[in-house]
PDB file of C-alpha atoms in Angstrom:
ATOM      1  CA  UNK A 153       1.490 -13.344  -7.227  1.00 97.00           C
ATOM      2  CA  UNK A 154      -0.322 -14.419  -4.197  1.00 97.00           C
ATOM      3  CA  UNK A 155      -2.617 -12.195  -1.788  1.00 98.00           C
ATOM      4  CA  UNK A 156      -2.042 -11.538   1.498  1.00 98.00           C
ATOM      5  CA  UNK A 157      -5.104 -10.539   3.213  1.00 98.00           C
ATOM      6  CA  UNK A 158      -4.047  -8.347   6.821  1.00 97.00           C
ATOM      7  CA  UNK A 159      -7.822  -7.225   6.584  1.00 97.00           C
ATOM      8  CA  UNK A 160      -9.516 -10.630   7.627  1.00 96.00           C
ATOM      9  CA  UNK A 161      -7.366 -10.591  11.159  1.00 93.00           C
ATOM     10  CA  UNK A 162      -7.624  -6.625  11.646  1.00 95.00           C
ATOM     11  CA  UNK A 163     -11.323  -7.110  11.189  1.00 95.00           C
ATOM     12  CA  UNK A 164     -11.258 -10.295  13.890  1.00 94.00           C
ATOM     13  CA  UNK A 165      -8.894  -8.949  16.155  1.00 92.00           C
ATOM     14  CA  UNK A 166      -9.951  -4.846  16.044  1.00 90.00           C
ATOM     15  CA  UNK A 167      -6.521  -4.051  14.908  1.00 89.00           C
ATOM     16  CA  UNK A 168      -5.020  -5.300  18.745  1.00 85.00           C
ATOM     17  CA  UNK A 169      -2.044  -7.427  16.465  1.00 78.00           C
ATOM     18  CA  UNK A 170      -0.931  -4.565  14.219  1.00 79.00           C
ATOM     19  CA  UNK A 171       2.499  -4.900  14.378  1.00 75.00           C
ATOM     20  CA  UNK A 172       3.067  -8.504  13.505  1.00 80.00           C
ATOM     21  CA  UNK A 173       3.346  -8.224  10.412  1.00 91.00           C
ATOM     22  CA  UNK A 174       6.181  -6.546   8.505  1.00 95.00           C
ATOM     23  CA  UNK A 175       4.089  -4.773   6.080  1.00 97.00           C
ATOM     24  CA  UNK A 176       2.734  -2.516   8.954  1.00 96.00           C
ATOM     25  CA  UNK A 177       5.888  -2.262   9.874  1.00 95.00           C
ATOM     26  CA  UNK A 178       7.445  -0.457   6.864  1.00 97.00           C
ATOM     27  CA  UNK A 179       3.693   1.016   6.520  1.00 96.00           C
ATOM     28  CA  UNK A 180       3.900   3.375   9.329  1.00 96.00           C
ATOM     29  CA  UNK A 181       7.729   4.094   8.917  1.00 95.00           C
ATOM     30  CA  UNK A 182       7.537   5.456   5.701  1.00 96.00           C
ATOM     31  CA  UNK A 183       4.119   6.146   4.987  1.00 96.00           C
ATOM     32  CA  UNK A 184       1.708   6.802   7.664  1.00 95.00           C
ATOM     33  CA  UNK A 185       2.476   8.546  10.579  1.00 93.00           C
ATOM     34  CA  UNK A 186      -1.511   9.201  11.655  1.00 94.00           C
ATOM     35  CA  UNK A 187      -1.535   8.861  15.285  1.00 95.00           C
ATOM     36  CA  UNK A 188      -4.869   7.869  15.570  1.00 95.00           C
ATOM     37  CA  UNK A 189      -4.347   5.662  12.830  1.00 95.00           C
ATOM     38  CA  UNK A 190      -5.926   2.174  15.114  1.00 94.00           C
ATOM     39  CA  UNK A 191      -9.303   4.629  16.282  1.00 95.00           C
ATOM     40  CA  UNK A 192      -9.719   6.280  12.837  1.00 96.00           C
ATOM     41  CA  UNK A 193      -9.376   2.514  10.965  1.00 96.00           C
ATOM     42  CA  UNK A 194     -11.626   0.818  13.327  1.00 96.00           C
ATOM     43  CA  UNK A 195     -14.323   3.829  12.662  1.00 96.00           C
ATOM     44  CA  UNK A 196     -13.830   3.669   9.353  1.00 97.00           C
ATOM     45  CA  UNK A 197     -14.040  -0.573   8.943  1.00 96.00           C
ATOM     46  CA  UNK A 198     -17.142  -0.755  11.015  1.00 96.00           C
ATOM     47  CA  UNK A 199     -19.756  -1.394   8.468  1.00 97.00           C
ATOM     48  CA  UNK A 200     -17.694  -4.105   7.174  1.00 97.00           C
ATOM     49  CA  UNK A 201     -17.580  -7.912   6.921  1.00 97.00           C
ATOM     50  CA  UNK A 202     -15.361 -11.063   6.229  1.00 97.00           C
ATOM     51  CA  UNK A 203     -17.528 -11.363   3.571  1.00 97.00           C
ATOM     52  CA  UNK A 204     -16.665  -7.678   2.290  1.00 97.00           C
ATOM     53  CA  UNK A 205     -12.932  -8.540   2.256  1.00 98.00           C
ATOM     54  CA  UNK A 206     -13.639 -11.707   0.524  1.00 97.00           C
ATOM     55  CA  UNK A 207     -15.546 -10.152  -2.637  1.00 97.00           C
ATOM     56  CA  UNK A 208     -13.061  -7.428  -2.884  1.00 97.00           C
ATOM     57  CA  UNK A 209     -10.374  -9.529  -2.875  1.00 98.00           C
ATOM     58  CA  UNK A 210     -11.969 -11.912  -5.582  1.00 98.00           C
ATOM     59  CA  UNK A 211     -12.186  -8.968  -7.758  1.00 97.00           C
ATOM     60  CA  UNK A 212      -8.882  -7.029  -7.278  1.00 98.00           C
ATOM     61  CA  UNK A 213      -6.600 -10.488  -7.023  1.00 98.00           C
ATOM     62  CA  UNK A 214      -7.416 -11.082 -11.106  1.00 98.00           C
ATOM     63  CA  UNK A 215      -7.587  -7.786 -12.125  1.00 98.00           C
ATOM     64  CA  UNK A 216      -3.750  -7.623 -10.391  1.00 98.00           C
ATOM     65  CA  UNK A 217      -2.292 -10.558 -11.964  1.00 98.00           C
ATOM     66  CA  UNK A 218      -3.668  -9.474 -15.345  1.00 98.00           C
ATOM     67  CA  UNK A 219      -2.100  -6.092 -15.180  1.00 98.00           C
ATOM     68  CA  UNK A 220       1.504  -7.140 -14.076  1.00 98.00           C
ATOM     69  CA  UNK A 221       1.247 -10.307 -16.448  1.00 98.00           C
ATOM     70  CA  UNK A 222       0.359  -6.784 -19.085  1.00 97.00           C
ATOM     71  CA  UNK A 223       3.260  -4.931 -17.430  1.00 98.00           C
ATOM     72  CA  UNK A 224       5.623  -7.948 -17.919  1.00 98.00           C
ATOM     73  CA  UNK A 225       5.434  -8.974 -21.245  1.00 98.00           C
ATOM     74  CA  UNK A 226       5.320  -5.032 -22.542  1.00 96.00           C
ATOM     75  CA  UNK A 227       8.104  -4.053 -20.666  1.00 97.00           C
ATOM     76  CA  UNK A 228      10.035  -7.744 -21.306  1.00 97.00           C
ATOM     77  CA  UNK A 229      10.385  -8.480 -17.728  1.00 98.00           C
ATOM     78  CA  UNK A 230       9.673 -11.204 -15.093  1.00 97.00           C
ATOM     79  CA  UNK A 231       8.965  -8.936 -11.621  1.00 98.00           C
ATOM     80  CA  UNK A 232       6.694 -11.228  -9.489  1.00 97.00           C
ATOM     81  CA  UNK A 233       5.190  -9.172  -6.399  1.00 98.00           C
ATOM     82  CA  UNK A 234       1.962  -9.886  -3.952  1.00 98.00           C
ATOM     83  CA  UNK A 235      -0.931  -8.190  -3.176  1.00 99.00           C
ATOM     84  CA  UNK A 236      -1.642  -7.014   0.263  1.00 99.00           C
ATOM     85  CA  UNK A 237      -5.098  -6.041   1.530  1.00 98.00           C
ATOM     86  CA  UNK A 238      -5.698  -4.708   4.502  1.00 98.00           C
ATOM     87  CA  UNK A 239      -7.587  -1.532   6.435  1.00 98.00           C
ATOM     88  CA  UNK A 240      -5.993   1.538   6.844  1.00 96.00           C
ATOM     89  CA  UNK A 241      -7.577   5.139   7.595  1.00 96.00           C
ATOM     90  CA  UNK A 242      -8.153   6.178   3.739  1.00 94.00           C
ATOM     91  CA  UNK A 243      -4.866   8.221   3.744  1.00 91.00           C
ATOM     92  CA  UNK A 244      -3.984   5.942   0.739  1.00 90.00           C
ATOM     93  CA  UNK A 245      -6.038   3.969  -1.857  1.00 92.00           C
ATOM     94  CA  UNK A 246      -2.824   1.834  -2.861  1.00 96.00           C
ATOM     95  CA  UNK A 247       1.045   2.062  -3.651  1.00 98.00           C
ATOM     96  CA  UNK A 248       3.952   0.357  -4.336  1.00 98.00           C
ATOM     97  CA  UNK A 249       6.156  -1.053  -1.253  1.00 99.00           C
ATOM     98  CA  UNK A 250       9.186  -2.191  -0.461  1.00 98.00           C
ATOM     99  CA  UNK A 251       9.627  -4.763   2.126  1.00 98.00           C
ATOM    100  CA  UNK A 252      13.265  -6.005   2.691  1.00 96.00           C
ATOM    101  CA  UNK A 253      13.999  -4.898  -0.798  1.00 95.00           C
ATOM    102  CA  UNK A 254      10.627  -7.045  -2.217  1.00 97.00           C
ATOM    103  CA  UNK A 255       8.109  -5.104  -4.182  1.00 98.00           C
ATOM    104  CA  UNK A 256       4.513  -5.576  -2.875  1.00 99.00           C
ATOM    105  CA  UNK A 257       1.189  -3.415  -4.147  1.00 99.00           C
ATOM    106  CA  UNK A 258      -0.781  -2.735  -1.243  1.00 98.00           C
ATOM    107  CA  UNK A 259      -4.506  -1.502  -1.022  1.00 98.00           C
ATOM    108  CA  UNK A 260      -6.640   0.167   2.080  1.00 98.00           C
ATOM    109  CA  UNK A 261      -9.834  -1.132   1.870  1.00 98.00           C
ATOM    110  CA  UNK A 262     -11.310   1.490   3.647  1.00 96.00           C
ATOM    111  CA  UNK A 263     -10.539   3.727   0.481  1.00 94.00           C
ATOM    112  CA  UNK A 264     -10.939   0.843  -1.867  1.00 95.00           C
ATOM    113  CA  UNK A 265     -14.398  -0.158  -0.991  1.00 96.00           C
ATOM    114  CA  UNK A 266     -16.845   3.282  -1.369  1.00 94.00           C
ATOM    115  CA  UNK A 267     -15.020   3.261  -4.393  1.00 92.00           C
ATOM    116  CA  UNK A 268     -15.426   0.033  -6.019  1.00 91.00           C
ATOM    117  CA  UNK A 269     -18.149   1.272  -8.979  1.00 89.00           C
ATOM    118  CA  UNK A 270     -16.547   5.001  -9.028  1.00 87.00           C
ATOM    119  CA  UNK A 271     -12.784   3.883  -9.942  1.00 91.00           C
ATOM    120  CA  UNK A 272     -11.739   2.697 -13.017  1.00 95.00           C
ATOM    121  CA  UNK A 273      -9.525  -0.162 -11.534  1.00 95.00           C
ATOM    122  CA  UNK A 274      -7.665  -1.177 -14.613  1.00 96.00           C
ATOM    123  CA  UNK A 275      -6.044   2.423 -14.309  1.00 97.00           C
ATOM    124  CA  UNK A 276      -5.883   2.441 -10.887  1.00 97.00           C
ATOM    125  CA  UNK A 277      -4.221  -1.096 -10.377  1.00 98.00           C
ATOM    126  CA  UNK A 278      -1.563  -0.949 -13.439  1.00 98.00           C
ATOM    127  CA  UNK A 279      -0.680   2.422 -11.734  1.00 98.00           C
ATOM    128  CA  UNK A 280       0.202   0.897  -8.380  1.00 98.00           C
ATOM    129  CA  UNK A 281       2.205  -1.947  -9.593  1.00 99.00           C
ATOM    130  CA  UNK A 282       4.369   0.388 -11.874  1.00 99.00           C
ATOM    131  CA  UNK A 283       5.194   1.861  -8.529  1.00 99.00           C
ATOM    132  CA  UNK A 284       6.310  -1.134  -6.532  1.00 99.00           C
ATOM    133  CA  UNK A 285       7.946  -1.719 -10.132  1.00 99.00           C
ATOM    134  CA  UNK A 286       9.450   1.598 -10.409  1.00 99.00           C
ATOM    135  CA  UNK A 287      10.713   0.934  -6.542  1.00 99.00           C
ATOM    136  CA  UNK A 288      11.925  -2.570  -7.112  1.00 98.00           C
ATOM    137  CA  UNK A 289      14.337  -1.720 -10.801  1.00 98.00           C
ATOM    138  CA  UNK A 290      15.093   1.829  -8.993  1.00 98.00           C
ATOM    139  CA  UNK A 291      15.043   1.990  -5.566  1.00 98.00           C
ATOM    140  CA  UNK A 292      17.025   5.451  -5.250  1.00 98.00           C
ATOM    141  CA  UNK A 293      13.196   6.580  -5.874  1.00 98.00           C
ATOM    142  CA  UNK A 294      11.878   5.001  -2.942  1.00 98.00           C
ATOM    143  CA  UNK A 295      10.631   7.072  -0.064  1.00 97.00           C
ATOM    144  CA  UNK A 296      13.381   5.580   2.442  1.00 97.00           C
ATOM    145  CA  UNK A 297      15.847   7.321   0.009  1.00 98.00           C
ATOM    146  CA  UNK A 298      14.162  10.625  -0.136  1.00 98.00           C
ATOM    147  CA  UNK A 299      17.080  12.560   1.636  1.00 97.00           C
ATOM    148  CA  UNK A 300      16.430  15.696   1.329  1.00 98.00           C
ATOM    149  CA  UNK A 301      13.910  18.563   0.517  1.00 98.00           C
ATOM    150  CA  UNK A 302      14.531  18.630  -3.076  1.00 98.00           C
ATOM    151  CA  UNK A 303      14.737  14.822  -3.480  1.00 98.00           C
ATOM    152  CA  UNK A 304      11.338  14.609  -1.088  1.00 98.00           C
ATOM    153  CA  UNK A 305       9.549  16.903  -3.830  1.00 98.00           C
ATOM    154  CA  UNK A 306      11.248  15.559  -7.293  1.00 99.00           C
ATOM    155  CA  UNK A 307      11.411  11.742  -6.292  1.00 99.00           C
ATOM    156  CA  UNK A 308       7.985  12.033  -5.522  1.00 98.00           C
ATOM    157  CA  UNK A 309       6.679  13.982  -8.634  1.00 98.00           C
ATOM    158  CA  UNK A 310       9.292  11.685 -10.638  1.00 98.00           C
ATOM    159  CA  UNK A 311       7.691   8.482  -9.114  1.00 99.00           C
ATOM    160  CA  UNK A 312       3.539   9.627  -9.818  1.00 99.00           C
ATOM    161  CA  UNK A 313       4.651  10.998 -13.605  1.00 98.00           C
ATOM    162  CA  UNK A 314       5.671   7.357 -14.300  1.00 99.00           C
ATOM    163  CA  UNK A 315       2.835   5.578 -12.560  1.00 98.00           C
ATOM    164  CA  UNK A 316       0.588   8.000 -13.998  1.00 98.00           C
ATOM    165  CA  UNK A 317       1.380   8.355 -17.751  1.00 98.00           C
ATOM    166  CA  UNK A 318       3.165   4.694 -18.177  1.00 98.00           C
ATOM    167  CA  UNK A 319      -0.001   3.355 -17.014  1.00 97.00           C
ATOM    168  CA  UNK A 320      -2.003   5.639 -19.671  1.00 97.00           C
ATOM    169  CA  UNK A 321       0.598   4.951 -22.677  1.00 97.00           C
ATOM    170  CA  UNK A 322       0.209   1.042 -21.741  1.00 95.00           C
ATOM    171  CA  UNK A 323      -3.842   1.263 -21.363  1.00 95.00           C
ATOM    172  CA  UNK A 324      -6.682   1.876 -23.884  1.00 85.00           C
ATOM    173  CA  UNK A 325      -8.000   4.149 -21.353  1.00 90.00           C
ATOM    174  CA  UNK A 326      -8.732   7.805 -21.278  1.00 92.00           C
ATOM    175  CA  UNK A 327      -5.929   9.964 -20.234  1.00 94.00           C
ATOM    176  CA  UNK A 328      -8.164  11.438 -17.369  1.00 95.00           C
ATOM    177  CA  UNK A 329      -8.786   8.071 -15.782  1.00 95.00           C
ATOM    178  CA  UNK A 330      -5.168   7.964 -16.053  1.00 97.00           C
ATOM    179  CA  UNK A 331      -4.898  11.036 -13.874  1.00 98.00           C
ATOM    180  CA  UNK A 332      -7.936  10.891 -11.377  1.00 96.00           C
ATOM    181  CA  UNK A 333      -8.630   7.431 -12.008  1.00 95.00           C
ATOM    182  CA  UNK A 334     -12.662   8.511 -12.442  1.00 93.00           C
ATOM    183  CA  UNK A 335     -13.254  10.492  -9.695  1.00 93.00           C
ATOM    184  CA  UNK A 336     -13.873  13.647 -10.728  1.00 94.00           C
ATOM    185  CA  UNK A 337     -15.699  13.874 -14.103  1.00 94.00           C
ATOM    186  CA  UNK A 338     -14.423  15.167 -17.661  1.00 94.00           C
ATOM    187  CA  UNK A 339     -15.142  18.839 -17.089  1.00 96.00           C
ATOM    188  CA  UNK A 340     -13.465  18.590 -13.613  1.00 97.00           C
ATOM    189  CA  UNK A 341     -10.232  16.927 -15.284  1.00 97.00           C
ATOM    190  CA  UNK A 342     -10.268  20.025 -17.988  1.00 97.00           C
ATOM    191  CA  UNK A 343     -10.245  22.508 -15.458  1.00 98.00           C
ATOM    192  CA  UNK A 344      -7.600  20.798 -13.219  1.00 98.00           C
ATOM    193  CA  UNK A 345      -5.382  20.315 -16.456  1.00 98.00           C
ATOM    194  CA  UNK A 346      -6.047  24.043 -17.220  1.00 98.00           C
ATOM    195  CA  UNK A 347      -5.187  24.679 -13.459  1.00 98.00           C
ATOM    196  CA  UNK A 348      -1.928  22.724 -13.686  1.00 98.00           C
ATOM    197  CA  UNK A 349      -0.778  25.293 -16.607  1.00 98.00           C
ATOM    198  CA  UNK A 350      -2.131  28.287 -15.141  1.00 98.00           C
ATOM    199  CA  UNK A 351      -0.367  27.464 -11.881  1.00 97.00           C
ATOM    200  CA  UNK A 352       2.838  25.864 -13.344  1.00 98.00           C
ATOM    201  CA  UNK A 353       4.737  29.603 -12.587  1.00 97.00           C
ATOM    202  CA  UNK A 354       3.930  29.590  -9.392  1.00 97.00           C
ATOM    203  CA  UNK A 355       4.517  26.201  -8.226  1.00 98.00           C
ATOM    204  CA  UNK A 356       7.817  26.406 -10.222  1.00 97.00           C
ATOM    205  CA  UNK A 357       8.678  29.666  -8.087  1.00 97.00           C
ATOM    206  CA  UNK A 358       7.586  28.008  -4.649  1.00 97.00           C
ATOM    207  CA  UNK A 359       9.341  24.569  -5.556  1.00 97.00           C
ATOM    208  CA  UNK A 360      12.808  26.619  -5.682  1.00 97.00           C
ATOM    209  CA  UNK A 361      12.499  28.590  -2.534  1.00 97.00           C
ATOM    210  CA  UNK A 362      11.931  25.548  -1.171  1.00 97.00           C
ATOM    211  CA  UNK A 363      14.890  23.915  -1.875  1.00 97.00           C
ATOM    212  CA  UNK A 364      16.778  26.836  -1.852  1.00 97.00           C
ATOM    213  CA  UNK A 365      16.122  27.350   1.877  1.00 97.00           C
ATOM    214  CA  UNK A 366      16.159  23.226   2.695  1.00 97.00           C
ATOM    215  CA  UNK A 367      12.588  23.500   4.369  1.00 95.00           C
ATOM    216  CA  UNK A 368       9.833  21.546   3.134  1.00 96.00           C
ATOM    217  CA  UNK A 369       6.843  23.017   2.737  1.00 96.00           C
ATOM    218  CA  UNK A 370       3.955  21.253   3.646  1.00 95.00           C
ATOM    219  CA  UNK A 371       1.375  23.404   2.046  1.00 96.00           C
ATOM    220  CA  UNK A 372       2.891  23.025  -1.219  1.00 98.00           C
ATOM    221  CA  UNK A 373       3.273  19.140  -0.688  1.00 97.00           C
ATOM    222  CA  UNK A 374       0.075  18.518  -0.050  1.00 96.00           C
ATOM    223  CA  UNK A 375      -1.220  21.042  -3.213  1.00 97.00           C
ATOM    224  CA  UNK A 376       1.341  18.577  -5.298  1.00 98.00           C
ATOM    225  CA  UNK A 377       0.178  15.435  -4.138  1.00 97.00           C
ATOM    226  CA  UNK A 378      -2.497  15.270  -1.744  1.00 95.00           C
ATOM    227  CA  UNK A 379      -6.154  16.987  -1.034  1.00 93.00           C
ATOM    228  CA  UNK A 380      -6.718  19.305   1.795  1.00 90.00           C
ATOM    229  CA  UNK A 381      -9.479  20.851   0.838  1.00 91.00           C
ATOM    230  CA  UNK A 382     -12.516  18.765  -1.249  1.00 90.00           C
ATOM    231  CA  UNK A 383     -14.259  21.670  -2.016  1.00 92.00           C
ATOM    232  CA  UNK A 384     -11.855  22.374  -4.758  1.00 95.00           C
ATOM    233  CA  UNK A 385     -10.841  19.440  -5.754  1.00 94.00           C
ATOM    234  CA  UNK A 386      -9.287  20.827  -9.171  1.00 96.00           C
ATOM    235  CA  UNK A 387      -6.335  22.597  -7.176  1.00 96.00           C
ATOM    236  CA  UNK A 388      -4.801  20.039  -5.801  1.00 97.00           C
ATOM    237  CA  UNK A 389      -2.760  16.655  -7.062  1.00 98.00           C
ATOM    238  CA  UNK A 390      -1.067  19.333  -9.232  1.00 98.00           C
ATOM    239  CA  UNK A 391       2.003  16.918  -9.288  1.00 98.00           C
ATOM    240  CA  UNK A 392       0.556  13.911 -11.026  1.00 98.00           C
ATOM    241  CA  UNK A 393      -0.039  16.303 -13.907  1.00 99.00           C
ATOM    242  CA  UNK A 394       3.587  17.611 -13.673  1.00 99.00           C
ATOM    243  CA  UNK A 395       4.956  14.507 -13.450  1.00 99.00           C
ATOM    244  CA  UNK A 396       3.337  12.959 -16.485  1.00 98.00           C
ATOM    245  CA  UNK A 397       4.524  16.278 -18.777  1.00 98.00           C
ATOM    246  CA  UNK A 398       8.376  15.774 -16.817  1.00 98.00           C
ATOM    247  CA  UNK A 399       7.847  11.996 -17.960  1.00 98.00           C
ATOM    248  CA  UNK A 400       6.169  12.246 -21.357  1.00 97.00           C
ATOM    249  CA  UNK A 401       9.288  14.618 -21.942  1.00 96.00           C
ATOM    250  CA  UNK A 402      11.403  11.587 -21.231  1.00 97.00           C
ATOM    251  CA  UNK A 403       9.794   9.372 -22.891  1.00 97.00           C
ATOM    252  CA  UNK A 404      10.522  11.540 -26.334  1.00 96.00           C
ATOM    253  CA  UNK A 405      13.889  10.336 -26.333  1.00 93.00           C
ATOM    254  CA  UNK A 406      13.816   6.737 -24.122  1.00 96.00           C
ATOM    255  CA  UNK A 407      11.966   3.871 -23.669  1.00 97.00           C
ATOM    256  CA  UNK A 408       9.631   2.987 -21.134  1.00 98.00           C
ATOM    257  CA  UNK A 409      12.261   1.173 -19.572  1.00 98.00           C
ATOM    258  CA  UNK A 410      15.145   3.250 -20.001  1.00 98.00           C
ATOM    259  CA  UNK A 411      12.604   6.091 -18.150  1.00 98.00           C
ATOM    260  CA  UNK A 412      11.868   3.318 -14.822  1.00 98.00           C
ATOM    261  CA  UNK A 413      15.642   3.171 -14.449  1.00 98.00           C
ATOM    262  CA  UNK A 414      16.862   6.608 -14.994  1.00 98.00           C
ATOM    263  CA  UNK A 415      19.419   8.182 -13.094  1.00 97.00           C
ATOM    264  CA  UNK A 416      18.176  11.100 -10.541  1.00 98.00           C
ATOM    265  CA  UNK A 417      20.421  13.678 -11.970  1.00 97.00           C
ATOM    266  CA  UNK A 418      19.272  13.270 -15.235  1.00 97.00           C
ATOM    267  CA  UNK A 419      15.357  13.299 -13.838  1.00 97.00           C
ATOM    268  CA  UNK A 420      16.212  16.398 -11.666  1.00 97.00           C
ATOM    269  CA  UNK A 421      17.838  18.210 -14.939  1.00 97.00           C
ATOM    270  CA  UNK A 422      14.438  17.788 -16.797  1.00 97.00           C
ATOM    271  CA  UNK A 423      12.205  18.594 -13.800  1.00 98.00           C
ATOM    272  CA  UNK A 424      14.193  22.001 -13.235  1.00 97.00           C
ATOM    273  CA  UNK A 425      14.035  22.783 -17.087  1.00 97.00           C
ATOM    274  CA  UNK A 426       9.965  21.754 -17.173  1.00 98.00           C
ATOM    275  CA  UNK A 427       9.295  24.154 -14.055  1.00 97.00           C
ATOM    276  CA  UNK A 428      11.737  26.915 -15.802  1.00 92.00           C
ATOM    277  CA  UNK A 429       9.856  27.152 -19.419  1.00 82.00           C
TER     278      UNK A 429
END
């Protein structure tokens, strides 16, 4: 594993030589599509030094090369992948990416940062790298081969489940750091877990109109996967709680390994029998 640090020349250069580097590249094809992403990073990065980059990168670049070295031996594998740093507009902490079919972990630091004694990082970081993991043994999960509303949802939910309850079955860690990673306290993760059940019905119900009529709906993305609305912070990310039940289902009859190379018709099968009980 080796780190490459974008953050050091967007922090030089005020983000003038974006596009230079392939990692932007596949970045804003697949996952950012923000417009304003250039104004709203260089905002964001202001406060911020070579010097910040430098300590963040001495303590993530261990941290990552313990948890794959972890990830390796458990699973009996030998995936190498970098690290890449760099400042984005907070739309992601960190994920797994594919660039010309390599598997890289990449982290915003503008997300990373604030967060540095809030996160618990060993969660946080083994749950990244079983994405680009995930991506690199079973690339049919990869966003570039979402093609359609139905895979766009299930893919998705498939993809978090195994990033977040892998990453909790492999860690002596609590399985609400495993889901919010610490930022919301015990209490909060209770009544989001109790909000996933109550909710399931519903989401189940708006999940099959949705594919039904081949439109995705953006409001029930974002209540799935995203935050629109901080107030209520325990409604939303509904799908990494899902996903862990669709792959903690799976994982009653495979392996962890067997479960980070499954087929999609066999995922899709369980996902519409979870929603449907």
């Amino acid at each position: 594993m080796k780190v490459i640090n974008l953050a050091e020349k967007q922090l030089i250069t005020k983000n003038k030589e974006l596009n230079e580097h392939p990692f932007f590249k596949e970045y804003f094809r697949l996952f950012n599509s923000n417009p304003c992403f250039i104004q709203d990073t260089n905002e964001l990065m202001q406060p911020y030094s070579l010097r910040d980059v430098s300590k963040v990168i001495s303590f993530l670049e261990p941290l990552a090369k313990d948890m794959l070295n972890r990830i390796n031996n458990r699973l009996h594998l030998n995936i190498d992948l970098d690290l890449i740093v760099f400042f984005g507009d907070s739309r992601f902490d960190g994920h797994g990416i594919l660039i010309d079919g390599m598997p890289y972990v990449f982290f915003g630091l503008n997300a990373v940062i604030p967060r540095l004694d809030l996160y618990n990082f060993k969660t946080i970081m083994t749950h990244e790298i079983l994405h680009s993991i995930h991506y690199c043994l079973n690339p049919h999960f990869y966003r570039d081969n979402h093609n359609n509303v139905e895979e766009k949802y299930f893919k998705l939910l498939l993809s978090e489940g195994i990033a977040t309850y892998i990453s909790y079955v492999m860690l002596d860690e609590k399985i609400e750091d495993s889901y919010w990673f610490g930022f919301i306290d015990h209490e909060q993760v209770s009544e989001w877990v109790r909000n996933c059940e109550n909710m399931k019905r519903e989401i189940g119900y708006k999940l099959h109109n949705a594919v039904n009529e081949g439109i995705l709906n953006t409001t029930l993305y974002h209540r799935l996967f995203g935050i629109e609305d901080f107030t209520r912070l325990t409604s939303y990310r509904l799908g990494y709680y899902y996903g862990a039940e669709i792959v903690r289902r799976l994982l009653e009859e495979s392996n962890i390994n067997d479960v980070l190379t499954v087929d999609y018709g066999v995922a899709r099968k369980v996902i519409y029998d979870y929603f449907d009980h």
